[in-house]
Amino acid sequence: MEELARRIETANRSYYAASADQQLSDPGQDGMSDAEYDALFDELKRLEERFPQVAAAIFTADRPSPTQQVGYRPLTEESGLLEHATPMLSLANTYDPQELAQFDTRVRKLISAAPASPDVQKPIEYVAELKYDGVAVSLHYQDGKLVRALSRGDGRVGEDITGKVKRLTGGVPMRVDVSSLPTKNFEVRGELVMSKEQFASLNAAQREVGEREYSNPRNLVAGVLNRKQDTDLGLRKKPFNLICYTLMSLSDEGEAGLPPSHQARLEWLDRRGFTVDSRATLCGDLASMVKFVGEWDNTELRDAFPYLIDGVVVKVNAIAQQQALGANNRAPKWAVAYKFGASKAVTQLLDIVYQVGRSGKVTPVAELHPVHLMGSLISRATLHNTAYVEHLALKKGNMVTVEKAADVIPKVSGVVAMNDNNDNGGVDELTKAPRCPCERRVALVREDIDLHCREPSCPEVAVAKIVHFASKQAMDIEGLGEGLVRDLFRQGLLRSAVDIYSLLDDDDNDAGDVSKRAALGERKGWGEKKIANLLRSVEQSRHSRDLSSFLFALGIPHLGKHTAQLLADHFKSFESLMAATEEDLRGMHGVGDIISSSVAHFLHDPKNREDLQRLYAICKPKENTERSRARAARANGEEKPPTCSVSFTGTLSGMARHEASAAAVSALGAVVKPSVTRGLTMLVCGDKPSPAKVKKARELGVEIVSEEQFRALLLRQRQSPEPPQ
């Protein structure tokens, strides 16, 4: 379970939180197809249901299971996080048309059991819309004026992206005439997308200046929104468009002031200048729903469409029926997303090359004769590992099938025609006696089905480590992508992460060699403004990143972002962590033996220690403001003991379990307990609470409150901070 959760969390970070510089086409990175992601997610959910005791031991309030979360919470404190008026949930997915019938059956069963009401107990209709492959955003209008735009974030809390949406997005009215409308304040949700034409123009510009191309429009949109600095994409007009799919009231009168059906709300938006899916179709029954899905489950039709689409969303049309159906903690019960299968094309395999990651893991990548597939020009595709290459018996010159699973990630899936030439072009050499692609050409080590380069001075590993250090989740140095790192490394100007900060030096070195800054100026397309932006980002990274980001940036084997946060919270300072032993690490909750051994070995290795001390002296990672205040209170003898203790049971609908726990600590000064014990102050009950916990709480005289009562208590406490009794 833990490995499945780690892979899903890594994919979530890659999907939701990578910047544009990290979204360049690179099939060896952490990207995975929707189908692969959904398979992992379903398997984790199945295991949790089958082995609840194991799941309870692995996942905690501080680290909830990915099956209980939506999206990915932005990690920067400076990003302007705001709570959604209504949670932005995900959608239940299916790849099987037969499951649409099961969805229809569930909807009809729930509606038949709902309270009698003429608005609910009426014929069920659906609206089928194309599922645009973009980034979900929320727009808030007050008195008809656009006042706020938020990203999805983790579904409960999003990032304020108002400025970027206004500057970069077409089809978003800044003001709507609401003089004759009962609803003056409303929220519009939609998918922020880039057309295939715009995307092709941008990649042509990238090629013109010798930069790597972006992987796909969706990743580019997400990357631009995640950049701290403003971004000039070099296009004449606003490059993004918003395809709106939801309208909700923010007024006191609620939904009564808006049209009573989803279809009517789409028409409402269309009349007021918003862009909606013009193909959206009202389906009176299951047969018409399946027909619409079947029409669009067609690669040729989707290839000709101006935007990338990866499925069809089916929604119950009547708003009253939607409200009666409700939602679970991840998705509404009145909608389902049918995902298209992989799109395919046939092309020639030109070569198989190796790509080396920062851990030394080596991934085979197919070099292909360029082929157009779902709006992208595909010239490279993942081959996963050498066992996969051997299984397909790949040879240079083979005609192969290339798929984009869920129309996003390209991979070679089969051989159509074999190369008749007995010379396989060195593929056997690559798979039987492989060597690292760096100039040292050292033999690779096979570990299970993966290959690793264990050469300490491997240039490919060094480049990958520098790129990781500068990445969004690490030190967040915008502009320092793989292409630039590789060029500076080749010139001997950048050999480790420490060297990044010598970019800030103004003068040439004493030996008269070209300076790093001068080398930047010699790159095609790099003017003074672009160099200044990069240097500003390098300088900002010295003052804006916290200890957990710094630890993650070091690239310690097996240390992910979550565990880096645990270490930062526990040890408080880098000096304390450097002084810790492996036994100290093993004693931490959530840090297993493998990670403990890896962290201790990395930090205590004499070969690493000098660079670590230099990096820490340069970067001086900051600490969370609340933790700094807490430490100051402890130092002054002002720290107060916990005022109460809280435990949770059941599924919370208004916030995730880890958010509720954090709120209990920060607002109430509480200690969060995993179970009901003597002395517990309060048991908060969500949906379907544990009968055993509730019974024990009653026996011990513990106060039992609902989620609504708990949220009201939090609100009162923030307004008048007196500890609960």
XYZ file of C-alpha atoms in Angstrom:
725
model
C 0.000 0.000 0.000
C 2.753 2.425 0.921
C 4.479 1.994 -2.447
C 1.191 2.489 -4.318
C 0.495 5.646 -2.285
C 4.017 6.954 -2.951
C 3.644 6.485 -6.710
C 0.229 8.178 -6.721
C 1.512 11.097 -4.622
C 4.498 11.497 -6.967
C 2.149 11.524 -9.966
C -0.074 14.105 -8.233
C 2.909 16.394 -7.660
C 4.015 15.996 -11.267
C 0.500 16.550 -12.640
C -0.670 19.445 -10.481
C 2.402 21.273 -9.262
C 5.180 21.240 -11.864
C 6.178 24.538 -13.449
C 6.395 25.130 -17.188
C 10.157 24.624 -17.135
C 9.572 21.103 -15.787
C 6.798 20.327 -18.273
C 9.147 19.963 -21.252
C 8.816 16.697 -23.127
C 10.714 14.050 -21.192
C 9.272 10.532 -21.212
C 11.650 9.374 -18.510
C 10.144 11.563 -15.831
C 7.360 10.865 -13.351
C 4.466 11.325 -15.794
C 2.036 8.443 -16.151
C -1.059 7.977 -18.241
C -4.562 8.448 -16.854
C -5.187 4.738 -17.306
C -2.059 3.813 -15.328
C -2.952 6.322 -12.615
C -6.531 5.065 -12.344
C -5.315 1.455 -12.149
C -2.961 2.320 -9.280
C -5.688 4.316 -7.543
C -8.253 1.506 -7.845
C -5.750 -1.074 -6.600
C -4.894 1.044 -3.540
C -8.576 1.571 -2.808
C -9.226 -2.182 -3.115
C -6.371 -3.014 -0.730
C -7.547 -0.434 1.811
C -11.028 -1.928 1.813
C -9.650 -5.471 2.118
C -7.036 -4.712 4.795
C -8.373 -1.737 6.828
C -6.045 -2.424 9.784
C -2.974 -2.171 7.569
C -4.290 1.014 5.981
C -4.939 2.517 9.419
C -1.334 1.822 10.417
C 0.099 3.430 7.263
C -2.130 6.483 6.799
C -2.621 9.101 9.492
C -4.232 12.499 9.909
C -0.933 14.075 8.874
C -0.554 11.780 5.892
C -3.984 10.750 4.575
C -4.351 8.193 1.815
C -4.459 9.562 -1.765
C -7.867 7.862 -2.082
C -9.215 10.412 0.415
C -7.858 13.493 -1.342
C -8.531 15.473 -4.500
C -5.815 17.192 -6.519
C -2.725 18.495 -4.798
C -2.389 21.281 -2.259
C -0.001 24.053 -3.416
C 3.078 23.935 -1.209
C 4.282 27.533 -1.223
C 3.269 29.792 1.630
C 3.484 32.825 -0.670
C 1.014 31.486 -3.213
C -2.144 33.077 -1.755
C -4.220 30.074 -0.722
C -7.965 30.596 -0.441
C -10.798 28.242 0.491
C -13.307 27.294 -2.204
C -16.889 28.319 -1.518
C -17.876 24.763 -2.498
C -15.236 21.999 -2.756
C -13.933 21.401 -6.294
C -14.282 17.646 -6.379
C -12.942 15.176 -8.891
C -15.048 12.850 -11.079
C -15.573 9.111 -10.971
C -13.903 7.566 -14.042
C -14.668 4.642 -16.286
C -13.053 3.205 -19.414
C -15.859 0.719 -20.040
C -19.061 1.805 -21.852
C -20.981 -0.881 -19.950
C -20.271 0.972 -16.692
C -22.335 3.888 -18.010
C -25.354 1.600 -17.606
C -24.300 0.906 -14.008
C -24.038 4.661 -13.392
C -27.560 5.138 -14.799
C -28.890 2.347 -12.553
C -27.269 3.883 -9.435
C -28.705 7.315 -10.228
C -32.240 5.955 -10.722
C -32.068 3.913 -7.520
C -30.911 6.899 -5.432
C -33.487 9.239 -6.943
C -36.296 6.761 -6.312
C -35.259 6.643 -2.642
C -35.000 10.444 -2.316
C -37.711 12.488 -0.518
C -40.817 13.104 -2.594
C -40.565 16.390 -4.455
C -41.830 17.404 -7.900
C -38.398 18.805 -8.742
C -36.697 15.512 -7.829
C -39.220 12.795 -8.651
C -39.415 13.458 -12.376
C -37.880 11.822 -15.493
C -34.088 11.727 -15.375
C -32.181 13.411 -18.183
C -28.437 13.681 -18.728
C -26.135 16.175 -20.410
C -23.092 14.735 -22.193
C -20.134 17.120 -22.647
C -16.662 16.721 -24.059
C -13.993 16.418 -21.370
C -11.348 18.988 -22.261
C -7.815 18.117 -21.165
C -6.824 21.241 -19.271
C -6.586 22.758 -15.792
C -9.683 23.326 -13.652
C -10.218 26.885 -12.392
C -12.930 28.751 -10.501
C -14.059 32.326 -11.239
C -15.920 34.444 -8.651
C -18.141 37.354 -9.757
C -19.516 39.963 -7.360
C -22.180 42.312 -8.717
C -21.220 40.960 -12.120
C -17.516 41.856 -11.837
C -14.717 39.250 -11.917
C -13.009 39.547 -8.530
C -11.149 36.264 -8.106
C -9.812 33.231 -9.947
C -8.670 30.136 -8.042
C -6.929 26.938 -9.092
C -8.379 23.589 -8.012
C -5.562 22.977 -5.499
C -6.548 20.054 -3.295
C -10.259 20.635 -3.914
C -10.804 22.481 -0.621
C -8.155 25.175 -0.949
C -6.898 26.719 -4.185
C -4.285 29.217 -5.270
C -5.179 32.783 -6.229
C -4.390 33.023 -9.979
C -6.584 36.036 -10.764
C -3.846 38.072 -12.434
C -2.679 35.242 -14.677
C -6.202 34.338 -15.770
C -6.924 37.964 -16.709
C -3.666 38.390 -18.636
C -3.480 35.035 -20.400
C -7.048 33.849 -20.954
C -9.567 34.653 -23.671
C -13.288 34.012 -23.351
C -13.479 35.302 -19.770
C -15.743 38.358 -19.377
C -14.331 40.867 -16.904
C -17.860 42.139 -16.196
C -21.348 40.686 -16.714
C -24.552 42.750 -16.831
C -26.581 41.522 -13.854
C -28.973 44.472 -13.573
C -31.989 42.361 -14.565
C -30.859 39.154 -12.849
C -31.964 37.871 -9.417
C -28.437 36.525 -8.832
C -25.731 39.184 -8.630
C -22.929 37.028 -7.209
C -22.026 33.746 -8.840
C -19.192 31.281 -9.479
C -18.185 29.862 -12.861
C -15.965 26.804 -13.153
C -14.228 25.617 -16.259
C -11.218 24.026 -17.877
C -8.319 26.275 -18.850
C -6.980 24.991 -22.176
C -4.647 25.848 -25.052
C -5.552 25.068 -28.653
C -3.467 22.661 -30.692
C -2.703 25.507 -33.120
C -1.352 27.786 -30.390
C 0.623 24.920 -28.917
C 2.203 24.086 -32.283
C 3.179 27.757 -32.754
C 4.815 27.880 -29.352
C 6.818 24.708 -29.953
C 7.921 26.057 -33.334
C 9.280 29.094 -31.463
C 11.020 26.778 -28.995
C 12.738 24.930 -31.862
C 13.746 28.216 -33.482
C 15.822 29.234 -30.444
C 17.171 25.737 -29.811
C 15.038 25.049 -26.724
C 13.287 21.762 -25.965
C 9.625 21.480 -26.894
C 6.785 21.309 -24.406
C 5.175 17.912 -23.962
C 1.467 18.761 -24.368
C -0.917 21.725 -23.993
C -2.327 20.667 -20.619
C 1.078 20.440 -18.980
C 2.083 23.801 -20.399
C -1.030 25.527 -19.013
C -0.431 23.979 -15.586
C 3.243 24.932 -15.689
C 2.563 28.584 -16.528
C 0.012 28.864 -13.715
C 2.550 27.403 -11.268
C 5.272 29.878 -12.177
C 5.841 32.628 -9.646
C 7.037 35.159 -12.201
C 4.952 36.496 -15.055
C 5.421 34.590 -18.278
C 5.723 35.869 -21.829
C 4.981 32.951 -24.119
C 5.888 34.945 -27.199
C 2.377 34.759 -28.703
C 0.493 37.744 -30.088
C -2.810 37.093 -28.355
C -3.963 35.516 -25.120
C -2.877 31.875 -25.478
C -5.409 30.206 -23.181
C -9.159 29.783 -23.323
C -11.630 28.803 -20.607
C -14.273 26.200 -21.469
C -16.924 26.681 -18.774
C -18.852 23.716 -17.396
C -20.459 24.805 -14.098
C -22.440 27.794 -12.838
C -23.238 28.186 -9.120
C -24.753 30.915 -6.989
C -22.742 32.834 -4.389
C -25.783 34.903 -3.351
C -27.885 34.547 -0.201
C -30.890 33.250 -2.114
C -28.857 30.212 -3.203
C -29.463 28.331 -6.427
C -33.035 29.638 -6.733
C -31.774 32.666 -8.611
C -30.245 30.543 -11.398
C -31.739 28.281 -14.090
C -32.994 24.924 -12.719
C -31.069 22.654 -15.114
C -27.461 22.144 -16.151
C -28.281 22.615 -19.835
C -30.072 25.908 -19.117
C -27.069 27.113 -17.103
C -24.719 26.395 -19.996
C -27.033 28.458 -22.219
C -27.065 31.199 -19.529
C -23.258 31.327 -19.646
C -23.143 31.273 -23.438
C -25.494 34.262 -23.717
C -23.271 36.280 -21.392
C -20.044 35.822 -23.311
C -18.560 32.731 -21.647
C -17.236 29.877 -23.774
C -18.992 26.550 -23.219
C -18.781 23.197 -24.977
C -20.885 23.745 -28.097
C -21.139 19.940 -28.553
C -22.904 19.425 -25.203
C -25.988 17.287 -25.829
C -29.137 16.623 -23.812
C -29.664 12.850 -23.522
C -33.121 11.643 -22.585
C -32.041 8.084 -21.889
C -29.104 5.706 -21.581
C -29.112 4.844 -25.294
C -28.581 8.441 -26.429
C -25.859 8.872 -23.782
C -23.967 5.801 -25.042
C -24.428 6.973 -28.654
C -22.801 10.342 -27.904
C -19.869 8.635 -26.170
C -19.446 6.226 -29.079
C -19.366 9.027 -31.639
C -16.475 10.746 -29.880
C -14.573 7.564 -29.025
C -13.047 8.012 -32.460
C -9.404 8.953 -32.949
C -9.892 10.637 -36.332
C -12.684 12.873 -35.011
C -10.613 13.886 -31.976
C -7.528 14.507 -34.149
C -9.513 17.082 -36.127
C -10.835 18.809 -32.986
C -9.035 22.097 -32.124
C -8.442 21.128 -28.477
C -7.218 17.999 -26.739
C -10.072 16.025 -25.219
C -9.642 12.863 -23.180
C -13.196 11.748 -22.568
C -16.884 12.577 -22.164
C -18.509 13.808 -18.942
C -22.100 12.735 -18.289
C -24.126 14.754 -15.747
C -27.651 14.568 -14.393
C -29.415 17.567 -15.921
C -31.819 18.708 -13.172
C -30.072 20.703 -10.423
C -32.604 19.511 -7.827
C -31.754 15.915 -8.687
C -28.031 16.710 -8.451
C -28.584 18.105 -4.956
C -30.608 15.050 -3.931
C -27.870 12.706 -5.180
C -25.097 14.609 -3.361
C -21.431 13.611 -3.317
C -18.873 11.564 -1.439
C -15.573 13.001 -0.264
C -13.996 12.780 -3.740
C -16.665 13.041 -6.407
C -20.318 13.936 -7.045
C -22.723 11.022 -7.402
C -24.553 12.753 -10.269
C -21.685 12.704 -12.797
C -19.214 10.289 -14.356
C -16.298 10.711 -16.766
C -15.896 8.195 -19.572
C -12.192 8.159 -20.529
C -11.126 7.313 -24.061
C -8.746 4.425 -24.634
C -5.260 4.984 -25.944
C -4.864 6.709 -29.312
C -2.513 4.941 -31.703
C -0.260 5.606 -34.678
C 2.322 3.582 -36.600
C 5.847 4.854 -37.184
C 9.449 3.642 -37.478
C 11.756 2.968 -34.554
C 14.962 4.839 -35.364
C 16.950 4.087 -32.223
C 16.819 3.117 -28.553
C 18.675 5.432 -26.218
C 19.128 5.528 -22.459
C 18.039 8.310 -20.153
C 19.682 8.551 -16.728
C 17.890 9.834 -13.625
C 19.401 11.428 -10.521
C 19.405 8.110 -8.652
C 21.339 6.495 -11.480
C 18.286 4.578 -12.718
C 18.471 4.189 -16.486
C 15.326 4.152 -18.631
C 15.263 3.109 -22.298
C 13.584 5.627 -24.604
C 12.499 5.074 -28.216
C 13.675 7.562 -30.835
C 10.942 7.586 -33.492
C 10.341 8.929 -36.959
C 8.131 11.937 -36.036
C 4.407 11.182 -36.206
C 1.375 13.349 -35.391
C -0.810 11.941 -32.636
C -3.616 13.793 -30.846
C -2.281 17.253 -31.569
C 1.360 16.531 -30.717
C 4.346 15.654 -32.870
C 5.760 12.506 -31.275
C 9.441 11.744 -31.766
C 10.225 9.974 -28.474
C 8.308 7.460 -26.367
C 8.923 5.549 -23.173
C 9.997 1.904 -23.180
C 9.765 1.518 -19.378
C 12.704 -0.901 -18.866
C 14.911 -3.343 -20.753
C 12.593 -6.246 -19.921
C 9.901 -4.427 -21.883
C 12.311 -3.946 -24.827
C 13.183 -7.636 -24.804
C 9.524 -8.655 -24.515
C 8.636 -6.711 -27.675
C 11.840 -7.904 -29.415
C 12.442 -4.359 -30.631
C 15.010 -3.660 -33.339
C 16.032 -0.499 -35.125
C 13.975 -0.132 -38.270
C 10.893 -1.897 -36.857
C 7.534 -0.356 -37.645
C 5.974 0.073 -34.213
C 2.663 1.108 -32.705
C 2.793 4.249 -30.568
C -0.015 4.985 -28.115
C -0.965 8.027 -26.101
C -2.828 6.519 -23.185
C -5.663 8.892 -22.272
C -4.229 11.008 -25.102
C -1.299 12.267 -23.009
C 1.729 10.003 -22.430
C 3.314 8.387 -25.515
C 4.628 4.827 -25.322
C 5.603 2.073 -27.754
C 3.008 -0.705 -27.391
C 3.862 -3.219 -30.117
C 5.645 -4.156 -33.330
C 3.727 -3.986 -36.622
C 6.502 -5.027 -39.015
C 9.889 -6.507 -38.170
C 13.178 -5.317 -39.635
C 14.339 -8.077 -41.985
C 17.975 -7.069 -41.581
C 19.711 -9.498 -39.207
C 21.701 -6.598 -37.807
C 19.499 -5.320 -35.035
C 21.381 -2.063 -34.772
C 22.896 -2.728 -31.382
C 19.663 -3.380 -29.472
C 21.049 -6.680 -28.154
C 24.112 -4.822 -26.951
C 21.874 -2.323 -25.188
C 19.806 -4.997 -23.444
C 22.391 -7.758 -22.851
C 25.530 -5.755 -22.012
C 24.305 -2.188 -21.578
C 26.550 0.778 -20.904
C 25.822 4.252 -19.591
C 25.217 6.827 -22.359
C 27.690 9.259 -20.798
C 31.181 9.621 -22.233
C 32.597 7.224 -19.647
C 30.517 4.361 -21.093
C 30.680 2.389 -17.832
C 28.825 -0.913 -17.583
C 25.365 -0.650 -16.074
C 24.227 -2.775 -13.144
C 20.974 -4.724 -13.466
C 18.761 -4.654 -10.346
C 15.555 -6.650 -10.838
C 14.119 -5.313 -14.118
C 15.863 -1.925 -13.923
C 19.355 -0.790 -14.884
C 21.482 1.553 -12.784
C 24.679 3.506 -13.334
C 26.813 3.227 -10.194
C 29.703 5.370 -11.482
C 30.165 8.099 -8.801
C 31.235 10.712 -11.351
C 28.641 9.932 -14.057
C 27.918 13.228 -15.882
C 24.335 12.193 -16.670
C 23.572 11.604 -12.994
C 25.219 14.927 -12.095
C 23.048 16.793 -14.606
C 19.897 15.069 -13.353
C 20.769 15.990 -9.746
C 21.204 19.664 -10.636
C 17.925 19.696 -12.557
C 16.171 18.109 -9.572
C 17.715 20.646 -7.169
C 16.272 23.484 -9.256
C 12.842 21.880 -9.719
C 9.539 23.332 -8.543
C 9.127 21.107 -5.481
C 12.766 21.628 -4.506
C 14.479 25.048 -4.762
C 12.061 26.316 -7.438
C 14.593 28.048 -9.720
C 12.576 29.040 -12.779
C 14.455 29.059 -16.078
C 17.118 26.568 -15.018
C 15.870 23.681 -17.141
C 17.678 20.612 -18.384
C 18.841 22.188 -21.644
C 20.649 25.059 -19.899
C 22.062 22.815 -17.166
C 23.414 20.401 -19.774
C 25.063 23.206 -21.795
C 26.728 24.771 -18.739
C 27.833 21.352 -17.516
C 29.369 20.575 -20.918
C 31.357 23.843 -20.714
C 32.574 22.954 -17.231
C 30.722 25.914 -15.696
C 28.209 23.919 -13.654
C 29.289 20.713 -11.919
C 27.045 20.560 -8.858
C 24.178 22.377 -7.180
C 26.673 24.619 -5.342
C 27.794 26.047 -8.674
C 24.293 27.366 -9.407
C 24.832 30.220 -6.993
C 28.071 31.276 -8.652
C 25.831 32.431 -11.521
C 25.284 35.466 -9.312
C 28.988 36.429 -9.608
C 29.406 39.450 -11.863
C 32.977 39.199 -13.096
C 34.992 36.763 -15.179
C 37.236 34.495 -13.156
C 40.893 35.171 -12.505
C 42.056 32.691 -15.116
C 40.431 34.743 -17.832
C 37.930 32.032 -18.713
C 34.446 32.982 -19.827
C 32.101 33.630 -16.888
C 28.867 31.735 -16.388
C 26.865 34.890 -16.993
C 28.693 35.513 -20.255
C 27.968 31.929 -21.265
C 24.272 32.610 -20.732
C 24.442 35.613 -23.025
C 25.884 33.474 -25.807
C 22.845 31.182 -25.859
C 20.419 31.718 -28.711
C 17.327 33.554 -27.536
C 18.881 34.646 -24.232
C 18.763 38.420 -23.869
C 19.313 40.588 -20.831
C 15.712 40.241 -19.630
C 15.777 36.446 -19.685
C 19.151 36.344 -17.920
C 17.908 38.827 -15.311
C 14.811 36.698 -14.653
C 16.939 33.583 -14.146
C 19.367 35.344 -11.793
C 16.467 36.807 -9.815
C 14.998 33.336 -9.425
C 18.381 31.969 -8.272
C 18.659 34.771 -5.724
C 15.081 34.256 -4.506
C 15.737 30.567 -3.896
C 18.326 31.533 -1.277
C 15.711 33.279 0.861
C 12.289 31.803 0.074
C 12.562 28.019 0.455
C 11.878 26.184 3.695
C 13.876 23.361 5.272
C 11.708 20.591 3.814
C 12.192 21.933 0.267
C 15.938 22.167 0.855
C 16.105 18.570 2.107
C 14.079 17.341 -0.867
C 16.348 19.309 -3.228
C 19.411 17.404 -1.985
C 18.179 14.327 -3.868
C 18.665 11.899 -0.994
C 17.733 8.417 -2.270
C 14.216 7.295 -1.221
C 13.467 10.678 0.414
C 10.238 12.120 -1.001
C 8.632 15.471 -0.338
C 6.344 14.177 2.411
C 9.130 12.502 4.405
C 11.324 15.582 3.951
C 8.540 17.564 5.622
C 8.420 15.059 8.495
C 12.182 15.434 9.018
C 11.970 19.235 8.925
C 9.122 19.288 11.435
C 10.878 16.869 13.776
C 14.454 18.184 13.770
C 13.577 21.877 13.265
C 17.024 22.773 11.906
C 19.549 21.402 9.443
C 22.225 21.330 12.148
C 20.077 19.061 14.332
C 19.409 16.722 11.441
C 23.112 16.557 10.549
C 23.821 15.535 14.135
C 21.165 12.817 14.151
C 22.065 9.141 14.054
C 20.343 6.407 12.117
C 18.733 5.275 15.377
C 17.337 8.782 15.904
C 15.737 8.604 12.471
C 14.320 5.124 13.024
C 12.503 6.386 16.089
C 10.391 8.798 14.029
C 6.801 7.965 13.111
C 6.414 7.652 9.338
C 10.117 7.106 8.596
C 10.917 3.486 7.819
C 14.191 1.570 7.993
C 15.099 2.069 4.322
C 14.661 5.849 4.452
C 16.420 6.098 7.833
C 19.445 4.235 6.526
C 19.531 6.217 3.277
C 19.276 9.639 4.959
C 21.887 8.813 7.603
C 24.321 7.419 5.028
C 23.879 10.438 2.744
C 24.294 13.069 5.452
C 27.251 11.378 7.146
C 29.134 10.475 3.971
C 32.361 12.553 4.035
C 32.115 12.975 0.244
C 28.809 14.811 0.656
C 29.419 16.724 3.850
C 31.424 19.669 2.455
C 28.907 20.387 -0.306
C 26.030 20.063 2.156
C 27.573 22.608 4.516
C 28.295 25.007 1.633
C 24.768 24.696 0.245
C 23.213 25.269 3.640
C 25.397 28.328 4.233
C 24.340 29.757 0.857
C 20.630 28.913 0.946
C 19.779 29.350 4.629
C 16.359 27.675 4.212
C 13.667 29.478 6.147
C 11.256 27.890 8.557
C 7.484 28.043 8.762
C 6.313 31.182 10.559
C 4.064 29.299 12.972
C 6.872 26.923 13.890
C 9.227 29.866 14.416
C 6.747 31.471 16.811
C 6.289 28.187 18.629
C 10.040 27.811 19.105
C 10.318 31.392 20.312
C 7.560 30.723 22.832
C 9.400 27.642 24.067
C 12.668 29.575 24.374
C 10.940 32.277 26.435
C 9.107 29.787 28.610
C 5.776 30.980 27.174
C 4.671 27.794 25.478
C 1.218 26.725 26.615
C 0.301 23.096 27.106
C -2.397 21.632 24.839
C -5.803 22.955 25.892
C -7.818 19.942 24.731
C -7.630 16.684 22.801
C -9.656 15.757 19.732
C -10.290 12.563 17.792
C -12.113 12.074 14.483
C -14.303 9.298 13.141
C -16.201 8.859 9.886
C -15.800 10.720 6.581
C -15.706 14.518 6.768
C -17.490 16.288 3.921
C -16.374 19.896 4.417
C -12.655 19.289 4.828
C -10.098 16.507 4.533
C -9.072 14.673 7.719
C -5.561 16.168 7.723
C -7.024 19.681 7.304
C -9.365 19.128 10.238
C -6.454 17.890 12.362
C -4.336 20.916 11.436
C -7.241 23.250 12.240
C -7.732 21.591 15.635
C -4.078 22.147 16.474
C -3.787 25.741 15.189
C -7.211 27.115 16.232
C -7.943 25.106 19.385
C -4.452 24.333 20.623
C -5.495 20.689 20.624
C -3.697 17.397 20.509
C -5.171 15.062 17.883
C -5.608 11.494 19.111
C -6.007 8.464 16.832
C -8.385 6.686 19.190
C -10.874 7.330 22.004
C -9.180 7.129 25.406
C -9.853 8.409 28.922
C -9.229 12.145 29.080
C -10.214 12.840 25.457
C -12.038 16.174 25.224
C -14.004 15.793 22.017
C -14.963 13.217 19.361
C -15.832 14.762 15.979
C -18.195 12.568 13.935
C -18.400 12.712 10.153
C -20.409 10.502 7.814
C -20.657 6.830 8.891
C -18.734 7.135 12.195
C -17.296 4.067 13.872
C -19.983 2.634 16.236
C -17.250 1.341 18.536
C -15.651 4.799 18.863
C -19.004 6.469 19.511
C -19.975 3.848 22.110
C -16.653 4.185 23.956
C -16.876 7.994 23.884
C -20.317 7.813 25.534
C -19.038 5.388 28.166
C -16.134 7.722 29.024
C -18.235 10.872 28.989
C -16.404 12.372 26.008
C -18.236 15.204 24.246
C -19.513 14.062 20.825
C -19.953 16.762 18.161
C -20.903 16.756 14.491
C -18.655 18.089 11.744
C -20.879 21.197 11.480
C -20.514 21.856 15.215
C -16.749 21.405 14.947
C -16.491 23.900 12.067
C -18.629 26.390 14.012
C -16.305 25.974 17.002
C -13.283 26.675 14.791
C -14.938 29.826 13.458
C -15.788 31.098 16.944
C -12.292 30.305 18.161
C -10.652 32.281 15.357
C -12.886 35.258 16.088
C -12.460 35.070 19.882
C -9.463 32.875 20.725
C -10.406 31.432 24.114
C -9.478 27.776 24.594
C -12.378 25.274 24.692
C -13.035 23.706 28.079
